[in-house]
Coordinates of C-alpha atoms and ligand atoms in Angstrom, one line a residue:
M1 CA 263.0 99.0 14.2
V2 CA 261.8 102.6 13.8
T3 CA 258.8 101.2 11.6
D4 CA 257.9 98.7 14.3
S5 CA 257.8 101.2 17.1
V6 CA 255.8 103.6 15.0
S7 CA 253.1 101.1 14.0
S8 CA 252.7 99.8 17.5
A9 CA 252.2 103.4 18.6
V10 CA 249.6 103.8 15.9
R11 CA 248.0 100.6 17.0
A12 CA 247.7 101.9 20.6
F13 CA 245.6 104.8 19.4
Q14 CA 242.4 103.5 18.0
A15 CA 239.2 105.4 17.5
P16 CA 237.2 105.3 20.9
K17 CA 234.7 102.4 21.3
G18 CA 231.5 103.0 19.3
T19 CA 233.0 105.5 17.1
Y20 CA 234.3 105.2 13.6
D21 CA 236.3 107.6 11.2
L22 CA 234.8 108.7 8.0
L23 CA 237.4 108.6 5.2
P24 CA 237.4 108.9 1.5
P25 CA 235.8 107.7 -0.6
D26 CA 232.9 106.7 1.8
S27 CA 233.0 110.1 3.4
A28 CA 231.7 111.6 0.2
V29 CA 228.7 109.5 0.5
F30 CA 228.1 110.7 4.1
L31 CA 228.4 114.5 2.9
A32 CA 226.1 113.9 0.1
V33 CA 223.5 112.3 2.4
R34 CA 223.7 115.2 4.7
E35 CA 223.2 117.7 2.0
A36 CA 220.4 115.7 0.5
I37 CA 218.4 115.5 3.7
A38 CA 218.8 119.2 4.3
A39 CA 218.0 120.2 0.8
P40 CA 214.2 119.9 0.9
A41 CA 214.1 121.9 4.2
R42 CA 216.3 124.8 2.9
R43 CA 213.8 124.9 -0.1
A44 CA 211.0 125.2 2.3
G45 CA 212.4 128.2 4.2
Y46 CA 214.2 126.5 7.0
G47 CA 217.4 128.5 8.0
Y48 CA 220.6 127.0 9.3
V49 CA 221.4 126.9 12.9
E50 CA 224.4 125.8 14.7
T51 CA 224.8 125.4 18.4
P52 CA 227.8 124.2 20.7
G53 CA 228.6 120.6 21.0
F54 CA 227.8 120.9 24.6
E55 CA 225.3 122.4 26.9
N56 CA 224.5 122.9 30.6
V57 CA 223.6 119.3 31.6
E58 CA 220.3 120.6 33.1
L59 CA 219.0 121.6 29.5
F60 CA 219.0 118.0 28.6
S61 CA 217.7 116.7 31.9
R62 CA 214.8 119.0 31.5
G63 CA 214.5 119.2 27.9
V64 CA 214.9 115.6 27.0
G65 CA 213.4 114.3 30.3
E66 CA 214.5 112.9 33.6
S67 CA 213.1 109.5 33.0
T68 CA 214.4 108.9 29.3
D69 CA 217.2 106.4 28.6
I70 CA 218.9 109.4 26.9
V71 CA 219.1 111.2 30.3
T72 CA 219.6 108.4 32.8
K73 CA 222.0 106.1 30.8
E74 CA 223.3 107.6 27.7
M75 CA 224.6 111.0 28.3
F76 CA 228.4 112.0 28.4
T77 CA 228.8 114.4 31.2
L78 CA 231.8 116.3 32.4
T79 CA 232.7 118.8 35.1
T80 CA 234.8 121.7 33.9
K81 CA 237.8 123.2 35.7
G82 CA 235.5 126.0 36.8
G83 CA 232.9 123.5 38.2
S84 CA 230.1 123.7 35.4
E85 CA 228.2 120.6 34.8
L86 CA 228.2 120.1 31.0
A87 CA 227.0 117.3 28.6
L88 CA 227.8 116.4 25.2
R89 CA 224.9 116.9 23.3
P90 CA 222.8 113.7 22.8
E91 CA 220.1 115.2 20.5
G92 CA 219.4 118.6 18.8
T93 CA 215.9 119.8 19.8
A94 CA 216.6 121.0 23.3
S95 CA 219.8 123.0 22.1
V96 CA 217.9 124.4 19.0
L97 CA 215.0 125.7 21.0
R98 CA 217.3 127.0 23.7
A99 CA 219.2 128.9 21.1
A100 CA 216.0 130.5 19.6
L101 CA 214.6 131.6 22.9
Q102 CA 218.0 133.0 23.9
A103 CA 218.1 135.1 20.7
N104 CA 214.5 135.9 21.0
L105 CA 213.9 134.7 17.5
H106 CA 210.2 134.1 18.5
K107 CA 209.7 137.8 19.1
T108 CA 211.7 139.3 16.3
G109 CA 210.8 137.1 13.5
N110 CA 207.8 135.4 11.6
L111 CA 206.4 132.5 13.5
P112 CA 207.0 129.6 13.0
V113 CA 210.8 130.2 13.3
K114 CA 212.0 127.5 11.0
L115 CA 215.5 126.0 11.5
W116 CA 217.5 123.2 10.3
Y117 CA 220.8 121.8 11.7
S118 CA 223.3 119.2 11.0
G119 CA 226.0 117.7 13.3
S120 CA 227.6 115.2 15.8
Y121 CA 225.5 113.9 18.7
Y122 CA 226.9 111.6 21.5
R123 CA 225.3 109.0 23.5
Y124 CA 226.8 106.2 25.7
E125 CA 225.3 103.3 24.2
R126 CA 226.2 99.7 23.7
P127 CA 227.7 99.8 20.3
Q128 CA 226.4 97.7 17.7
A129 CA 225.7 97.8 13.9
G130 CA 223.8 101.1 13.4
R131 CA 224.3 102.2 17.0
Y132 CA 227.2 104.2 17.9
R133 CA 228.5 106.6 20.7
H134 CA 229.1 109.4 18.2
F135 CA 226.6 109.7 15.3
S136 CA 225.3 112.3 13.0
Q137 CA 222.0 113.7 12.6
V138 CA 220.3 116.3 10.3
G139 CA 217.2 117.8 12.0
A140 CA 214.5 120.5 11.2
E141 CA 212.4 122.3 13.7
A142 CA 209.3 124.7 13.1
I143 CA 208.9 126.8 16.5
G144 CA 205.8 128.6 17.5
A145 CA 202.9 127.6 15.5
E146 CA 200.2 125.0 15.8
D147 CA 198.9 123.9 12.6
P148 CA 198.5 120.5 11.1
L149 CA 199.9 122.0 7.8
L150 CA 203.2 122.4 9.5
D151 CA 203.3 118.9 10.8
A152 CA 202.5 117.8 7.4
E153 CA 205.1 119.8 5.8
L154 CA 207.9 118.5 8.0
I155 CA 206.9 114.8 7.3
I156 CA 206.7 115.6 3.5
L157 CA 210.2 117.3 3.7
A158 CA 211.7 114.0 5.3
V159 CA 209.9 111.8 2.8
D160 CA 211.2 113.9 -0.1
A161 CA 214.7 113.7 1.2
Y162 CA 214.6 109.9 1.5
T163 CA 213.0 109.7 -2.0
D164 CA 215.4 112.1 -3.6
L165 CA 218.3 109.9 -2.1
G166 CA 216.7 106.9 -3.9
L167 CA 215.6 105.2 -0.9
R168 CA 212.7 103.0 -1.4
N169 CA 212.1 100.5 1.4
F170 CA 211.3 102.9 4.3
R171 CA 208.0 103.1 6.1
L172 CA 206.4 106.0 8.0
L173 CA 204.7 105.2 11.4
L174 CA 202.2 107.7 12.6
N175 CA 200.5 108.3 15.9
S176 CA 199.1 111.1 18.1
L177 CA 199.9 111.4 21.7
G178 CA 197.0 113.8 22.7
D179 CA 197.6 116.9 24.5
R180 CA 197.4 118.5 28.0
E181 CA 193.6 117.6 28.1
C182 CA 193.3 114.0 26.9
R183 CA 196.8 112.6 27.6
P184 CA 196.5 112.7 31.5
V185 CA 193.2 110.6 31.5
Y186 CA 194.9 108.2 29.1
R187 CA 198.1 108.2 31.2
A188 CA 196.1 107.1 34.4
A189 CA 194.2 104.4 32.4
L190 CA 197.6 103.1 31.2
Q191 CA 199.1 103.3 34.7
D192 CA 196.3 101.3 36.2
F193 CA 196.7 98.5 33.5
L194 CA 200.6 98.5 33.8
R195 CA 200.5 98.1 37.6
G196 CA 198.8 94.8 37.2
L197 CA 201.6 93.3 35.0
D198 CA 204.6 91.2 36.1
L199 CA 207.6 93.7 35.6
D200 CA 211.0 94.4 37.0
E201 CA 211.6 97.1 39.3
E202 CA 213.0 99.7 36.9
T203 CA 210.1 99.2 34.6
R204 CA 207.7 99.4 37.6
A205 CA 209.4 102.7 38.6
R206 CA 208.9 104.0 35.0
I207 CA 205.1 103.3 35.1
E208 CA 205.0 106.1 37.7
I209 CA 207.3 108.8 36.0
N210 CA 206.7 108.1 32.2
P211 CA 204.3 105.1 31.7
L212 CA 204.0 105.8 27.8
R213 CA 207.7 104.8 27.6
V214 CA 206.8 101.4 28.8
L215 CA 205.0 100.6 25.5
D216 CA 208.3 101.2 23.8
D217 CA 209.9 98.5 25.7
K218 CA 211.9 96.3 23.2
R219 CA 211.7 93.1 25.3
D220 CA 209.5 90.2 24.3
S221 CA 208.7 89.5 27.8
V222 CA 207.3 93.0 28.3
Q223 CA 205.7 93.2 24.9
K224 CA 203.8 89.9 25.3
Q225 CA 202.1 91.5 28.3
L226 CA 200.9 94.6 26.4
A227 CA 198.5 93.1 24.0
D228 CA 195.5 94.4 25.7
A229 CA 197.1 97.7 26.9
P230 CA 194.8 100.7 26.4
L231 CA 195.6 102.9 23.4
I232 CA 195.7 106.5 23.2
R233 CA 193.7 106.5 20.0
D234 CA 190.7 105.5 22.0
H235 CA 191.3 108.4 24.5
L236 CA 192.0 111.4 22.1
C237 CA 189.7 114.4 22.8
E238 CA 187.9 115.8 19.7
A239 CA 190.4 118.6 19.3
C240 CA 193.3 116.2 19.1
K241 CA 191.2 113.6 17.0
A242 CA 190.4 116.5 14.4
Y243 CA 194.0 117.6 14.3
H244 CA 195.3 114.2 13.8
E245 CA 192.7 113.6 10.9
E246 CA 193.8 116.7 9.2
V247 CA 197.6 115.6 9.3
R248 CA 196.5 112.3 7.9
A249 CA 194.4 113.8 5.0
L250 CA 197.1 116.2 4.2
L251 CA 199.7 113.3 4.1
T252 CA 197.3 111.4 1.9
E253 CA 196.7 114.1 -0.6
A254 CA 200.4 114.7 -1.0
G255 CA 200.7 111.0 -1.8
V256 CA 202.7 110.1 1.4
A257 CA 202.0 106.6 2.6
F258 CA 201.9 105.9 6.2
E259 CA 201.0 103.2 8.9
D260 CA 199.0 104.2 12.0
D261 CA 200.8 103.0 14.8
P262 CA 198.9 103.3 18.0
R263 CA 201.9 102.3 20.1
L264 CA 204.4 104.6 18.8
V265 CA 205.5 107.2 21.5
R266 CA 208.1 109.5 22.3
G267 CA 207.2 109.3 25.8
L268 CA 207.6 112.7 27.4
D269 CA 205.0 114.7 28.8
Y270 CA 205.5 117.7 26.6
Y271 CA 205.6 115.7 23.4
T272 CA 202.2 116.1 22.2
R273 CA 199.9 115.2 19.3
T274 CA 201.8 114.2 16.1
T275 CA 204.5 111.7 16.7
F276 CA 206.2 109.6 13.7
E277 CA 209.1 107.5 13.0
F278 CA 210.7 106.4 9.7
V279 CA 211.9 102.7 9.8
H280 CA 213.8 100.8 7.3
D281 CA 213.5 97.0 7.0
G282 CA 217.1 96.3 5.9
L283 CA 218.8 97.4 9.1
G284 CA 218.0 94.6 11.6
S285 CA 217.1 95.8 15.0
Q286 CA 218.4 99.3 14.6
S287 CA 215.7 100.1 12.2
A288 CA 214.7 103.6 13.1
V289 CA 216.4 106.0 10.3
G290 CA 214.5 109.0 11.7
G291 CA 211.9 110.3 14.1
G292 CA 210.1 113.2 15.2
G293 CA 206.9 115.0 16.4
R294 CA 205.2 117.9 18.0
Y295 CA 206.5 119.3 21.4
D296 CA 204.0 121.8 22.5
G297 CA 205.3 121.9 26.0
L298 CA 208.9 121.9 25.8
S299 CA 209.6 125.6 25.4
E300 CA 207.8 126.1 28.8
M301 CA 209.8 123.2 30.4
I302 CA 213.2 125.1 29.6
G303 CA 211.8 128.6 30.9
G304 CA 210.5 130.0 27.7
P305 CA 206.9 131.1 26.9
A306 CA 204.2 128.7 25.3
L307 CA 205.5 127.9 21.9
P308 CA 204.0 125.0 20.1
S309 CA 206.5 123.3 17.8
V310 CA 207.2 120.5 15.8
G311 CA 210.4 118.9 14.3
W312 CA 212.4 115.8 13.4
A313 CA 215.8 114.4 13.4
L314 CA 216.9 111.8 10.8
G315 CA 220.1 109.7 11.4
V316 CA 222.8 110.2 8.8
D317 CA 224.7 107.0 9.8
R318 CA 221.8 104.8 9.4
T319 CA 220.4 106.4 6.3
V320 CA 223.9 105.6 4.5
L321 CA 223.4 102.0 5.8
A322 CA 219.8 101.8 4.5
L323 CA 221.1 103.1 1.1
R324 CA 223.8 100.5 1.2
S325 CA 221.4 97.7 2.0
E326 CA 219.3 98.8 -1.0
G327 CA 222.4 99.0 -3.2
V328 CA 221.7 102.7 -4.0
E329 CA 224.8 104.4 -5.6
L330 CA 224.6 108.1 -5.3
A331 CA 225.6 110.1 -8.3
L332 CA 228.7 111.9 -6.7
P333 CA 230.7 114.5 -8.5
A334 CA 234.1 113.5 -9.8
V335 CA 236.9 113.9 -7.1
T336 CA 239.3 114.8 -9.8
D337 CA 238.5 115.7 -13.5
V338 CA 242.1 116.5 -14.6
Y339 CA 245.4 115.1 -13.3
A340 CA 248.7 116.8 -14.2
V341 CA 251.8 114.8 -15.2
P342 CA 255.1 117.0 -15.6
L343 CA 258.1 115.8 -17.1
G344 CA 260.9 117.9 -15.8
D345 CA 261.4 120.9 -13.5
E346 CA 260.1 123.5 -16.1
A347 CA 257.0 121.4 -16.9
R348 CA 256.3 121.3 -13.0
R349 CA 256.1 125.0 -12.7
A350 CA 254.1 125.4 -15.9
L351 CA 251.5 122.6 -15.1
F352 CA 251.3 123.6 -11.6
G353 CA 250.1 127.1 -12.8
T354 CA 247.7 125.4 -15.2
V355 CA 246.3 123.3 -12.3
T356 CA 245.7 126.4 -10.5
A357 CA 243.9 128.2 -13.2
L358 CA 241.7 125.2 -13.9
R359 CA 240.6 125.0 -10.3
R360 CA 239.8 128.8 -10.3
A361 CA 237.8 128.0 -13.4
G362 CA 235.9 125.4 -11.3
V363 CA 237.5 122.2 -12.6
A364 CA 238.5 119.7 -10.1
A365 CA 242.3 119.3 -10.7
D366 CA 245.2 117.5 -9.1
F367 CA 248.9 117.1 -9.6
A368 CA 251.6 114.4 -9.7
F369 CA 253.5 115.8 -6.4
G370 CA 256.7 114.5 -5.2
G371 CA 258.7 114.4 -8.6
K372 CA 257.3 111.1 -9.4
G373 CA 258.6 109.4 -12.7
M374 CA 256.2 109.3 -15.8
K375 CA 255.2 105.7 -15.2
N376 CA 254.3 106.1 -11.4
A377 CA 252.7 109.5 -12.2
M378 CA 250.4 108.0 -15.0
K379 CA 249.4 105.2 -12.5
S380 CA 248.3 108.0 -9.9
A381 CA 246.4 109.8 -12.7
N382 CA 244.4 106.6 -13.5
R383 CA 244.0 105.8 -9.7
S384 CA 242.6 109.3 -9.3
G385 CA 239.5 108.7 -11.4
A386 CA 240.3 111.7 -13.6
R387 CA 238.9 111.8 -17.1
F388 CA 241.9 113.5 -18.5
A389 CA 245.8 113.6 -17.8
L390 CA 247.7 116.9 -18.7
V391 CA 251.2 115.7 -19.8
A392 CA 253.9 117.9 -20.7
G393 CA 257.8 117.9 -21.2
E394 CA 260.4 120.1 -22.4
R395 CA 259.6 119.5 -25.9
D396 CA 255.9 120.5 -25.5
L397 CA 256.6 123.6 -23.5
A398 CA 259.2 124.8 -26.2
E399 CA 256.1 124.4 -28.6
G400 CA 253.8 126.1 -26.2
V401 CA 251.5 123.2 -26.0
V402 CA 250.5 120.5 -23.5
Q403 CA 249.3 117.0 -24.2
L404 CA 245.7 116.5 -23.1
K405 CA 245.1 112.7 -22.7
D406 CA 241.6 111.1 -22.4
L407 CA 242.3 108.4 -19.9
G408 CA 239.2 106.4 -21.0
S409 CA 240.1 106.3 -24.6
G410 CA 243.9 106.9 -24.5
E411 CA 243.4 109.5 -27.2
Q412 CA 245.9 112.4 -26.9
T413 CA 245.6 115.9 -28.3
A414 CA 248.2 118.7 -28.2
V415 CA 246.5 122.0 -26.8
P416 CA 248.0 125.3 -26.8
L417 CA 248.9 126.2 -23.2
A418 CA 246.8 129.3 -23.2
E419 CA 243.7 127.4 -24.3
V420 CA 244.0 124.5 -21.6
V421 CA 241.4 125.7 -19.5
A422 CA 238.8 126.4 -22.2
S423 CA 239.5 123.4 -24.0
V424 CA 239.2 121.2 -20.9
K425 CA 235.9 122.9 -19.8
A426 CA 234.4 122.4 -23.4
R427 CA 235.3 118.6 -23.1
L428 CA 233.9 118.1 -19.6
V429 CA 230.4 119.2 -20.4
Ligands
ATP1 P1 216.6 104.1 18.7 O1 215.3 103.6 19.1 O2 217.2 103.4 17.7 O3 217.6 104.2 20.1 P2 216.1 106.8 19.2 O4 214.5 106.9 19.5 O5 216.9 107.0 20.5 O6 216.4 105.6 18.4 P3 216.0 109.6 18.1 O7 216.5 110.1 19.5 O8 214.6 109.7 17.7 O9 216.5 108.1 18.1 O10 217.2 110.1 17.1 C1 216.7 110.2 15.7 C2 217.5 109.3 14.8 O11 219.0 109.3 15.1 C3 217.2 107.9 15.0 O12 216.2 107.5 14.2 C4 218.5 107.2 14.4 O13 218.4 107.1 13.0 C5 219.5 108.1 14.8 N1 220.1 107.7 16.0 C6 219.8 107.7 17.4 N2 220.7 107.1 18.2 C7 221.7 106.7 17.5 C8 222.9 106.2 17.8 N3 223.3 105.8 19.0 N4 223.7 105.7 16.6 C9 223.4 106.2 15.3 N5 222.3 106.6 15.0 C10 221.3 107.0 16.1
MG2 MG1 217.8 105.5 21.5

């Protein structure tokens, strides 16, 4: 009876639609991916930044853009009891730039201000494989410098992160979106072209607000009509052309392969010049594992000074899926190296002390809690994945030893209690 009502209560509480829980052992892979993505950026002088999980909704409507899907359809918004309009963060760049401006990092430190972050993001999307309402990104931003080397640096850091993880089948798509000088001319030419097409009302409205986004429309009916659309690369001004050529040359020199994709957009007026996306072919239609670009106008859009900047955000969930699709197994540290199996109360206290000493010495150690019998405790030891079991009964303690059992070979050695830590450490290297 009790069991029934408990399990139906548990069933009533499911993770919300479009979300999933990270649980051992898979959660360890997730953590390792986060760390591996951040590692190259940390080595390159990017400092850790953490911002709140929610912001004033206006930061995103201005900082991401009124005409983007993120703002028009995907934001989780809420009104506080005090009447403030907040949104769960749908992306990281606007918050990171807001935080840097608020703390005057651009005035007090070297430029560029280089920051990396890792966290949860929220978008009200139609859930499907690789597309969730709660997901995880690691990002890096370099704020306050216009230098093609910086664009190249960030792209190389992302490539190194994927490569270090062992990912192979990812591709880098690269484009330039021009700047304040050449983009308006292109924008007008594109609008002229798009106005002549057979499009639905929403898309026609988009032509007037954010025509570049139309190029990003995933529907076949739209893509078919875009074959002859004017391309930004034919409209770049000399300065943008030179900048882009320099980024391309730097990437080539670093051995980074890329594909020029003249239709790749990030679609906002303040995204400028370099834009890029990483795609993986093992993920079906949710193929983007990460993306980024230069956003020279964003600071001014959110009330700051002119601060040309560049950054990326890589999706952790999709990177994990990409690794899985390639069958890559990460080399993860052992959860438990040593598992203690006490026989009797005196041994429980003695081995508990030994486990504490092992942990303090940096050895991953666990214990057969709950007064399990020998057989059950050994089963737990094997299930834990530990290399060694530490077994002791009254007779062992009387002799001042514990039995160190190699769970792989079955070999057992008596080790003096005082030497257990040193002995285990010597065997683990
Ligand atoms: P898509 O075109 O797939 O919607 P996006 O352009 O909206 O991607 P960005 O805003 O550039 O994505 O975010 C960077 C990365 O974050 C993406 O490349 C992807 O890996 C990940 N990401 C974005 N939205 C989601 C989501 N809803 N679920 C899981 N990962 C996501
Ligand atoms: Mg999206």
